CSV table of C-alpha atoms and ligand atoms in Angstrom, one decimal:
chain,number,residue,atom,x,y,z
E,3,UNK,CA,-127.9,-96.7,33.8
E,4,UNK,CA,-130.0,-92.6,33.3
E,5,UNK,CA,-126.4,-91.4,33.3
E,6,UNK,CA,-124.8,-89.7,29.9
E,7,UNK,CA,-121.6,-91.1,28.0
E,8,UNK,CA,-119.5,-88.7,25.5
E,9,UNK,CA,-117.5,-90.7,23.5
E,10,UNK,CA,-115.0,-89.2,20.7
E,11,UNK,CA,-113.9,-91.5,17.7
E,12,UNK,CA,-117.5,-92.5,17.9
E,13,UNK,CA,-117.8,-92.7,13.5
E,14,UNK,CA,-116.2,-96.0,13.5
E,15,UNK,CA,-114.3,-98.8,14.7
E,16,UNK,CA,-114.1,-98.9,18.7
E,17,UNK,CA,-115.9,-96.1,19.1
E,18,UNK,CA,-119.2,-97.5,18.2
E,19,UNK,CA,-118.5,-100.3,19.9
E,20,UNK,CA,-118.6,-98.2,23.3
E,21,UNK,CA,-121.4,-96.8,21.8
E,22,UNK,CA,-123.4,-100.1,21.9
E,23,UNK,CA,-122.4,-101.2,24.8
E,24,UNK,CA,-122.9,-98.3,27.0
E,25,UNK,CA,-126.3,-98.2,25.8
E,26,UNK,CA,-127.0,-101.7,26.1
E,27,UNK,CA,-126.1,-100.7,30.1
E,28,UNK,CA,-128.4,-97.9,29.4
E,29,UNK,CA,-127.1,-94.5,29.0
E,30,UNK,CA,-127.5,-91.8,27.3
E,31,UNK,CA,-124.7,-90.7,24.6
E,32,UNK,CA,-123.2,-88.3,23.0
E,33,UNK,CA,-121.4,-89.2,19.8
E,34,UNK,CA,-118.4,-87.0,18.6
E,35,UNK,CA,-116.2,-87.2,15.2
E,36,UNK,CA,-116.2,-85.5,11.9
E,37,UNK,CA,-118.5,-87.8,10.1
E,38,UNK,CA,-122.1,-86.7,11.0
E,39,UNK,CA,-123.5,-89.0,8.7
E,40,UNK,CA,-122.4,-92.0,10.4
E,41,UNK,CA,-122.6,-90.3,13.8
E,42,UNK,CA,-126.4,-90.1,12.9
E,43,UNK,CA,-126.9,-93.4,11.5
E,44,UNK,CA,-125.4,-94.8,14.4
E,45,UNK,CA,-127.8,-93.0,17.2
E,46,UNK,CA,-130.6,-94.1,15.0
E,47,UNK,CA,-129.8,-97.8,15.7
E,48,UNK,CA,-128.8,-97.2,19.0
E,49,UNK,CA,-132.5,-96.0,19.6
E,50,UNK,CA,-134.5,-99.1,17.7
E,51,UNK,CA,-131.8,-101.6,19.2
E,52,UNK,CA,-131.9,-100.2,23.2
E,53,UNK,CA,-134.0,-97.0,23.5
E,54,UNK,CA,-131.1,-94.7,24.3
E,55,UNK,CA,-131.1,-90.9,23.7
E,56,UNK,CA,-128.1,-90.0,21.4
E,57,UNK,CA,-126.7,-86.5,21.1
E,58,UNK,CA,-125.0,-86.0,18.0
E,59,UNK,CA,-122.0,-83.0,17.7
E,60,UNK,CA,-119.6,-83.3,14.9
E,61,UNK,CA,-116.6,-81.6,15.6
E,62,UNK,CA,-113.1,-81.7,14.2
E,63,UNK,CA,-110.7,-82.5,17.7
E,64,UNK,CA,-107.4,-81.3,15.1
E,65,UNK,CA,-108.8,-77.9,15.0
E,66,UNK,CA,-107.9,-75.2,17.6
E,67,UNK,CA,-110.4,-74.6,19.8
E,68,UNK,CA,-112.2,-77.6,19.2
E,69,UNK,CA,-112.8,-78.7,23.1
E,70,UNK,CA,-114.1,-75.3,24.2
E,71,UNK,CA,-116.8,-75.2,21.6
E,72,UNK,CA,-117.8,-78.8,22.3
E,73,UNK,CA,-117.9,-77.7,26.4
E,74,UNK,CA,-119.9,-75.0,25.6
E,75,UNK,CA,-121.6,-76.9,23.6
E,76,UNK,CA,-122.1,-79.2,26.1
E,77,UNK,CA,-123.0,-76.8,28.6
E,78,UNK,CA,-125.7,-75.2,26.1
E,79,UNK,CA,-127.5,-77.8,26.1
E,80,UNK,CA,-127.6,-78.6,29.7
E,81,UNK,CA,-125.7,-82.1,29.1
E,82,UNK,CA,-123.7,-83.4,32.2
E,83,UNK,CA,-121.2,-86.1,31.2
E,84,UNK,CA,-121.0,-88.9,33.9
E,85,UNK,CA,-118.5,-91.4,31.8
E,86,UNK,CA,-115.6,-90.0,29.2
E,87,UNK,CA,-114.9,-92.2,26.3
E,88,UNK,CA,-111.6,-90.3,25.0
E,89,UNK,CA,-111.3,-92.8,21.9
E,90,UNK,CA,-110.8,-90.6,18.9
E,91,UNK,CA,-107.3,-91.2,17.2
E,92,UNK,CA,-104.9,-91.8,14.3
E,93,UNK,CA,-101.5,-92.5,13.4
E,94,UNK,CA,-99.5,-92.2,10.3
E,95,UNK,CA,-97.4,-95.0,8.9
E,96,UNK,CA,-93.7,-93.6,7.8
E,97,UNK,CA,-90.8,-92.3,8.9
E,98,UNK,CA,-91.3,-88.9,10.4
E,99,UNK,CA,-88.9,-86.9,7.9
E,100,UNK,CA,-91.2,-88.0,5.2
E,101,UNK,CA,-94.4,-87.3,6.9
E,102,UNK,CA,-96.3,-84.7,6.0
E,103,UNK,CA,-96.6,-81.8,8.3
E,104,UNK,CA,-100.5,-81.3,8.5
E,105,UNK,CA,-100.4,-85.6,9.5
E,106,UNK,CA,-97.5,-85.2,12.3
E,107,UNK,CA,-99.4,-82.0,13.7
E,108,UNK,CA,-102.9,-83.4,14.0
E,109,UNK,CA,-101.6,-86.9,15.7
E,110,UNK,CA,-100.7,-84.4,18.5
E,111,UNK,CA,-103.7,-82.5,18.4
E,112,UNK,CA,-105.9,-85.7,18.2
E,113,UNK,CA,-104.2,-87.9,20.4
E,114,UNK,CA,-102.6,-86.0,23.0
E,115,UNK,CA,-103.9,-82.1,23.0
E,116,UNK,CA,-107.8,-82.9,22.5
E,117,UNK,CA,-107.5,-85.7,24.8
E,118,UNK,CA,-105.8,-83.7,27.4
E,119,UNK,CA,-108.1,-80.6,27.5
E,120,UNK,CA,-111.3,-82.8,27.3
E,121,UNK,CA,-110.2,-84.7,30.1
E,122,UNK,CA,-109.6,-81.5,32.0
E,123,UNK,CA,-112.1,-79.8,31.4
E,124,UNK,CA,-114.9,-82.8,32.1
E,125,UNK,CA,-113.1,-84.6,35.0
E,126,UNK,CA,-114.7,-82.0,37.9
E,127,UNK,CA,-118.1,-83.4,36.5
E,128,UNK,CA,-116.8,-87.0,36.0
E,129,UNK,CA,-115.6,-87.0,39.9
E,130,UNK,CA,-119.5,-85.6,41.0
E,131,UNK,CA,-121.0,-88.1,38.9
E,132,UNK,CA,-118.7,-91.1,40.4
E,133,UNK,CA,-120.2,-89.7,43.8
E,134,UNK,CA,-123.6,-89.0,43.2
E,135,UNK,CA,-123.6,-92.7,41.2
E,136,UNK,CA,-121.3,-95.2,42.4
E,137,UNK,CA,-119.9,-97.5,39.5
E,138,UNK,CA,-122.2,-95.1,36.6
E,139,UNK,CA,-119.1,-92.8,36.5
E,140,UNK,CA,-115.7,-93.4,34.5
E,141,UNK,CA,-113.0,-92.0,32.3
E,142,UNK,CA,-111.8,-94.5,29.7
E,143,UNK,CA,-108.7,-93.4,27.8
E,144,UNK,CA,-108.1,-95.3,24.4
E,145,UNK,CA,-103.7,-95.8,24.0
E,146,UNK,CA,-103.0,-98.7,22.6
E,147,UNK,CA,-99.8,-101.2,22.9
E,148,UNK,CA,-98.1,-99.1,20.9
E,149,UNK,CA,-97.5,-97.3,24.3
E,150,UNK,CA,-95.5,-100.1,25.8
E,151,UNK,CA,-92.1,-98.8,23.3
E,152,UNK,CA,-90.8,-96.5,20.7
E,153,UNK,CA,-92.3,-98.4,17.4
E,154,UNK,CA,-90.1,-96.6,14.5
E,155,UNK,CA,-92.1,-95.3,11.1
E,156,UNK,CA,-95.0,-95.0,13.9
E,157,UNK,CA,-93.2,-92.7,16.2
E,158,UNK,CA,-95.3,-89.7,16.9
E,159,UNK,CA,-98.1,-92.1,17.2
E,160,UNK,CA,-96.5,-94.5,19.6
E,161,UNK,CA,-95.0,-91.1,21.9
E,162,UNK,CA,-98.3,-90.1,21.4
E,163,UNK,CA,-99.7,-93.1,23.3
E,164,UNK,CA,-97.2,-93.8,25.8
E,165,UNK,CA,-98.7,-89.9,26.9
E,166,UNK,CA,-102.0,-90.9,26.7
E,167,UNK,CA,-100.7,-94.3,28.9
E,168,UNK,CA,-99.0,-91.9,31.7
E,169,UNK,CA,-101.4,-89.3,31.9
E,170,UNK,CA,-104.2,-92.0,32.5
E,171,UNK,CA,-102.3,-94.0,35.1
E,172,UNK,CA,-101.7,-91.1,36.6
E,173,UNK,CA,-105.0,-90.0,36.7
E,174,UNK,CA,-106.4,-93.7,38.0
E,175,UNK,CA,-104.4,-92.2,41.4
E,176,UNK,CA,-105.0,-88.5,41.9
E,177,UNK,CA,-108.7,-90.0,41.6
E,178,UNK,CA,-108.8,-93.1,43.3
E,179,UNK,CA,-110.6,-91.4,46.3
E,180,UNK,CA,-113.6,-90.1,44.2
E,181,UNK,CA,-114.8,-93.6,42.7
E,182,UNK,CA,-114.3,-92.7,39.5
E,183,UNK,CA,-113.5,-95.2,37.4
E,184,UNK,CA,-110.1,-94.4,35.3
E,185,UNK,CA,-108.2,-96.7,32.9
E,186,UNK,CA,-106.4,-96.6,30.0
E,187,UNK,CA,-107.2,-99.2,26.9
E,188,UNK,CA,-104.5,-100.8,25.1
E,189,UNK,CA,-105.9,-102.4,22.3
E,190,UNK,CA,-102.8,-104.6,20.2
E,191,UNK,CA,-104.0,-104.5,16.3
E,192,UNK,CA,-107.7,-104.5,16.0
E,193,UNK,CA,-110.2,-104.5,13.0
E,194,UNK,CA,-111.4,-101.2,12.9
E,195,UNK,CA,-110.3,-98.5,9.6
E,196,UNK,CA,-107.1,-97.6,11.7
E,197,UNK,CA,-104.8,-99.1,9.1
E,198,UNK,CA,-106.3,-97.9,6.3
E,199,UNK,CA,-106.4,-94.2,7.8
E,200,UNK,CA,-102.3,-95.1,8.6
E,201,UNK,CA,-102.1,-96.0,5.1
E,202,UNK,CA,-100.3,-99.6,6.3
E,203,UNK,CA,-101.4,-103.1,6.5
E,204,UNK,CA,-101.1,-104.5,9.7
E,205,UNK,CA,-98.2,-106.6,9.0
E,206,UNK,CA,-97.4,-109.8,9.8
E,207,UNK,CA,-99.5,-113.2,10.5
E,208,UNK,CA,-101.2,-111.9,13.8
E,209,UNK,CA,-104.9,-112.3,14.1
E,210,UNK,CA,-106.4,-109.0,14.3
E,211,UNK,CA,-108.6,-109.0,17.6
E,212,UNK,CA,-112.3,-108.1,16.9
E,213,UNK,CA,-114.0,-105.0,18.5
E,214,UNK,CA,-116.1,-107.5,20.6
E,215,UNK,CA,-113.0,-108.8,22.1
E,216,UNK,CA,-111.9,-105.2,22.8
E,217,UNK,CA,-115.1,-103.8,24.3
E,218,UNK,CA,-115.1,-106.9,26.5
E,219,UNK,CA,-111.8,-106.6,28.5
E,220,UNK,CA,-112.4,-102.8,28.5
E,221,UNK,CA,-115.7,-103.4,30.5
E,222,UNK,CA,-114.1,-106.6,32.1
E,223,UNK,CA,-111.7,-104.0,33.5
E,224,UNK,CA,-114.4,-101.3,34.1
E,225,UNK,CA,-116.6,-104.1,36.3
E,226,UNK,CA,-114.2,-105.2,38.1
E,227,UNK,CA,-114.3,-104.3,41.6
E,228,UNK,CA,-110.6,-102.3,41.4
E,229,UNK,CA,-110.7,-101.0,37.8
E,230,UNK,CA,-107.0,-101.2,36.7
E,231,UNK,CA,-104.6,-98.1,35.5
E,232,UNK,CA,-104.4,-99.8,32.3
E,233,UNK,CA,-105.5,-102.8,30.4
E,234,UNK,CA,-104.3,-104.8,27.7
E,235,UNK,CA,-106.6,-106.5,25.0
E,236,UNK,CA,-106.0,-110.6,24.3
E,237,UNK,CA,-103.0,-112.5,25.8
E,238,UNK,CA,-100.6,-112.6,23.3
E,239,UNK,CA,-100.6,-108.6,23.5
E,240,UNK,CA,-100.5,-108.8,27.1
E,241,UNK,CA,-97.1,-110.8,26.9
E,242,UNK,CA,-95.6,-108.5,24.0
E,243,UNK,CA,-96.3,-105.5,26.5
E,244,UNK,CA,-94.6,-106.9,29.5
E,245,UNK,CA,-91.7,-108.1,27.1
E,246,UNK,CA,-91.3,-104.6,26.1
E,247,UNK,CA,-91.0,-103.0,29.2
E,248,UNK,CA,-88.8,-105.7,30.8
E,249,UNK,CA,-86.2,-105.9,27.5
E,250,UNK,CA,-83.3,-102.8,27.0
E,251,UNK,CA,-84.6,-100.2,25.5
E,252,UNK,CA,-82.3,-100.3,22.5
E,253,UNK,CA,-83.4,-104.1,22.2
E,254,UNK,CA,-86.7,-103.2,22.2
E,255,UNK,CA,-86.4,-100.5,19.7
E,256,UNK,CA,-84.5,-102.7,17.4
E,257,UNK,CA,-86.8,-105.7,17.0
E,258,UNK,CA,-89.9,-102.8,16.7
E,259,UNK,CA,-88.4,-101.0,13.9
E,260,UNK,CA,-87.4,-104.5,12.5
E,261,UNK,CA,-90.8,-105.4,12.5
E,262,UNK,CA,-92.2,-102.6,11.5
E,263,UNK,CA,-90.7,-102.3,8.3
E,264,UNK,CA,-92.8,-105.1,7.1
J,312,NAP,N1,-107.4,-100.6,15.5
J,312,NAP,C1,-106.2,-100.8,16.1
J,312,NAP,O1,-105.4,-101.7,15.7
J,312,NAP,C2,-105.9,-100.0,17.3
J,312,NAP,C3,-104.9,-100.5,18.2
J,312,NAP,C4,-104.5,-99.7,19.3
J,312,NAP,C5,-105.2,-98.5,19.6
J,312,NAP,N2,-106.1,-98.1,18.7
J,312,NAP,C6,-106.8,-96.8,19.1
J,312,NAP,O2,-108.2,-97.0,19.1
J,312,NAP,C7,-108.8,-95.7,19.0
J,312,NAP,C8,-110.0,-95.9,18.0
J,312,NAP,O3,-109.4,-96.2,16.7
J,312,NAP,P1,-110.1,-97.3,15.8
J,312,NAP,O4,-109.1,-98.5,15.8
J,312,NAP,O5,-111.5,-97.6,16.1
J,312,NAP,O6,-109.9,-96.7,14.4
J,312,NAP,P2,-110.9,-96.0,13.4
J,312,NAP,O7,-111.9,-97.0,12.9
J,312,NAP,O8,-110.1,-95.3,12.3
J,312,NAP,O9,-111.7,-94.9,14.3
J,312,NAP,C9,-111.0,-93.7,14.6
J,312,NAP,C10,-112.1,-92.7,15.1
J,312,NAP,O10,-111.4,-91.5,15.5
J,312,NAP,C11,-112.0,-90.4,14.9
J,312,NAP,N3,-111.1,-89.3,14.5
J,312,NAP,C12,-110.0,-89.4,13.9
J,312,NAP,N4,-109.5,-88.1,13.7
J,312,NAP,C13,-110.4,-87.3,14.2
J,312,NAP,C14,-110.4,-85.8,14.3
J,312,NAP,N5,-109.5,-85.0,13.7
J,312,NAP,N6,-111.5,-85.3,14.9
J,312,NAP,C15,-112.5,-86.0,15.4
J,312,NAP,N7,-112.5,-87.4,15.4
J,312,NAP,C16,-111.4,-88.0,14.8
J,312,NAP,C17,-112.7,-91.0,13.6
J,312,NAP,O11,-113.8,-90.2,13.2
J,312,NAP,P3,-113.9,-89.3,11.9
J,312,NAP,O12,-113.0,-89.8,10.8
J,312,NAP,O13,-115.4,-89.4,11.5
J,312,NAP,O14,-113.6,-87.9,12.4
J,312,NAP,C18,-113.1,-92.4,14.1
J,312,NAP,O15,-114.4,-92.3,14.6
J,312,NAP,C19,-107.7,-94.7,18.5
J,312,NAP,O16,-107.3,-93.9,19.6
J,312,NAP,C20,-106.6,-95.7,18.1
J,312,NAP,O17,-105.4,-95.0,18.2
J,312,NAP,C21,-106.5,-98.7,17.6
């Protein structure tokens, strides 16, 4: 409540779930992604539907240089970013010697680089905010379960999470002292564009989980008294995770690049 959110990803998907939730608690936004025309549709309603101010930047997080402008761009305009919703991301279905080299660049760039220097560069004004307004403050970090093993023909995506996984974790201590509010999201397959942007189906008979069900263990986590390094979306994702990282790893790779030729 009268603190400001920056979420990235914020065109679709999770994204504007966070979006209407964080408002609903009531705080400002600012709303990050390449699509400006959905970035603007989307503060519209968030106005009508909860009266939240919505700051729209499009920015492209694969482009060097990307972060600095948006901090200056921040700074500019006098914004002070109390809660980081690092959400933008993508991965690429396919075995990495057939991937295209402009795809396996900008999964790094998106998911790990921009993520990364965002997170430096805000988390000085994250840790002030968590002081100045206990539980208003947080850093969310979107991975995914895809972090929990090596998942072959989505490797640079799943390395790219198990990062994003660490680094947050990681994180959740070097901060704990500041109240901040640090976890890392890991959704299991959700309906949002994702597979269509990976160019795969999601495979398999598994319900997908809605982004309602997401955005309610993410603020399930964030609520909680002790927000936890990480947490897992749904049950049967939550088993699959603590399978993988009890199993040998060359079990674990085996059944996932089993399954994921499907
Ligand atoms: N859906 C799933 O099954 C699933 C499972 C686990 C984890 N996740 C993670 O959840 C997060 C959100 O994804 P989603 O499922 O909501 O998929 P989505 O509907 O495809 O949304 C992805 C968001 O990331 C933004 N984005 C992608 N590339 C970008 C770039 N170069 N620059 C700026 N923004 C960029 C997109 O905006 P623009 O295209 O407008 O730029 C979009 O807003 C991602 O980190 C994803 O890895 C998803």
């Amino acid at each position: 409540m009268g603190t400001t959110a920056l979420i990235t990803g914020a065109s679709s998907g999770l994204g504007v779930g966070f979006a209407h939730e964080l408002a609903r608690r009531g705080a400002d936004l600012v709303l990050t992604a390449r699509r400006l025309e959905r970035l603007e549709d989307l503060a519209v309603d968030l106005a009508e539907k909860y009266g939240t101010v919505s700051t729209v930047i499009p920015l492209d997080l694969a482009e060097p240089g990307a972060i600095p402008e948006l901090v200056r761009d921040l700074t500019e305009r006098d914004i002070r970013v109390a809660t980081l919703i690092n959400n933008a991301g993508f991965g690429h279905f396919g075995t990495l010697v057939d991937a295209p080299g402009d795809r396996v660049h900008d999964q790094v760039a998106v998911n790990v680089a921009a993520l990364t220097d965002l997170t430096h560069a805000l988390l000085p004004g994250l840790q002030s905010a968590a002081l100045a307004h206990p539980h208003g403050a947080a850093l969310v970090n979107v991975a995914s379960t895809a972090a929990f093993q090596p998942v072959p023909r989505l490797a640079v995506y799943a390395a790219a999470k198990a990062y994003v996984l660490s680094l947050t974790e990681a994180l959740w201590y070097e901060t704990r002292a500041t109240g901040l509010k640090v976890t890392a999201l890991c959704p299991g397959p959700t309906e949002t564009e994702f597979y269509a942007v990976a160019r795969r189906s999601p495979g398999g008979p598994r319900r997908l989980m809605s982004v309602d069900e997401v955005m309610a263990a993410a603020f399930a986590a964030l609520d909680a008294p002790r927000t936890p390094p990480h947490v897992v979306a749904g049950t049967q994702n939550r088993i699959t995770a603590w399978l993988a990282g009890s199993a040998p790893r060359r079990a674990v790779v085996t059944v996932t690049g089993r399954l994921s030729r499907r």
